[in-house]
Amino acid sequence: MLWSDPENEPPKELRDMQEMLRRLGLFLALAMLLAMLVLGTK
């Protein structure tokens, strides 16, 4: 790893996709939790 190496910053499309996947994962986790609560109260 040299000081002259460029930053290994991912391209904007990849960063956007990672952000979208993170939001989707969070949404899915919340939906699963809600489904478990609904099914548990029956």
Tab-separated table of C-alpha atoms in Angstrom:
chain	number	residue	atom	x	y	z
A	1	MET	CA	0.000	0.000	0.000
A	2	LEU	CA	1.786	3.080	-1.233
A	3	TRP	CA	0.937	6.660	-0.418
A	4	SER	CA	0.615	7.341	-4.140
A	5	ASP	CA	-2.118	4.703	-4.540
A	6	PRO	CA	-5.491	6.190	-5.489
A	7	GLU	CA	-8.330	5.983	-3.009
A	8	ASN	CA	-10.263	2.770	-3.541
A	9	GLU	CA	-13.536	4.659	-3.425
A	10	PRO	CA	-16.289	2.671	-5.130
A	11	PRO	CA	-18.046	4.387	-8.056
A	12	LYS	CA	-21.217	6.360	-7.405
A	13	GLU	CA	-23.519	3.680	-8.890
A	14	LEU	CA	-22.088	1.048	-6.547
A	15	ARG	CA	-22.426	3.326	-3.525
A	16	ASP	CA	-26.039	4.133	-4.457
A	17	MET	CA	-26.816	0.445	-4.874
A	18	GLN	CA	-25.252	-0.374	-1.489
A	19	GLU	CA	-27.329	2.369	0.142
A	20	MET	CA	-30.509	1.063	-1.499
A	21	LEU	CA	-29.747	-2.512	-0.411
A	22	ARG	CA	-29.104	-1.307	3.145
A	23	ARG	CA	-32.480	0.474	3.205
A	24	LEU	CA	-34.193	-2.569	1.707
A	25	GLY	CA	-32.627	-4.833	4.331
A	26	LEU	CA	-33.762	-2.523	7.118
A	27	PHE	CA	-37.274	-2.410	5.672
A	28	LEU	CA	-37.389	-6.206	5.393
A	29	ALA	CA	-36.211	-6.604	8.987
A	30	LEU	CA	-38.934	-4.234	10.212
A	31	ALA	CA	-41.563	-6.004	8.109
A	32	MET	CA	-40.532	-9.399	9.531
A	33	LEU	CA	-40.688	-8.023	13.065
A	34	LEU	CA	-44.139	-6.590	12.433
A	35	ALA	CA	-45.329	-9.869	10.893
A	36	MET	CA	-44.060	-11.809	13.921
A	37	LEU	CA	-45.871	-9.442	16.281
A	38	VAL	CA	-49.109	-9.743	14.302
A	39	LEU	CA	-48.884	-13.533	14.147
A	40	GLY	CA	-47.923	-13.723	17.813
A	41	THR	CA	-50.973	-11.784	18.970
A	42	LYS	CA	-53.447	-14.173	17.303
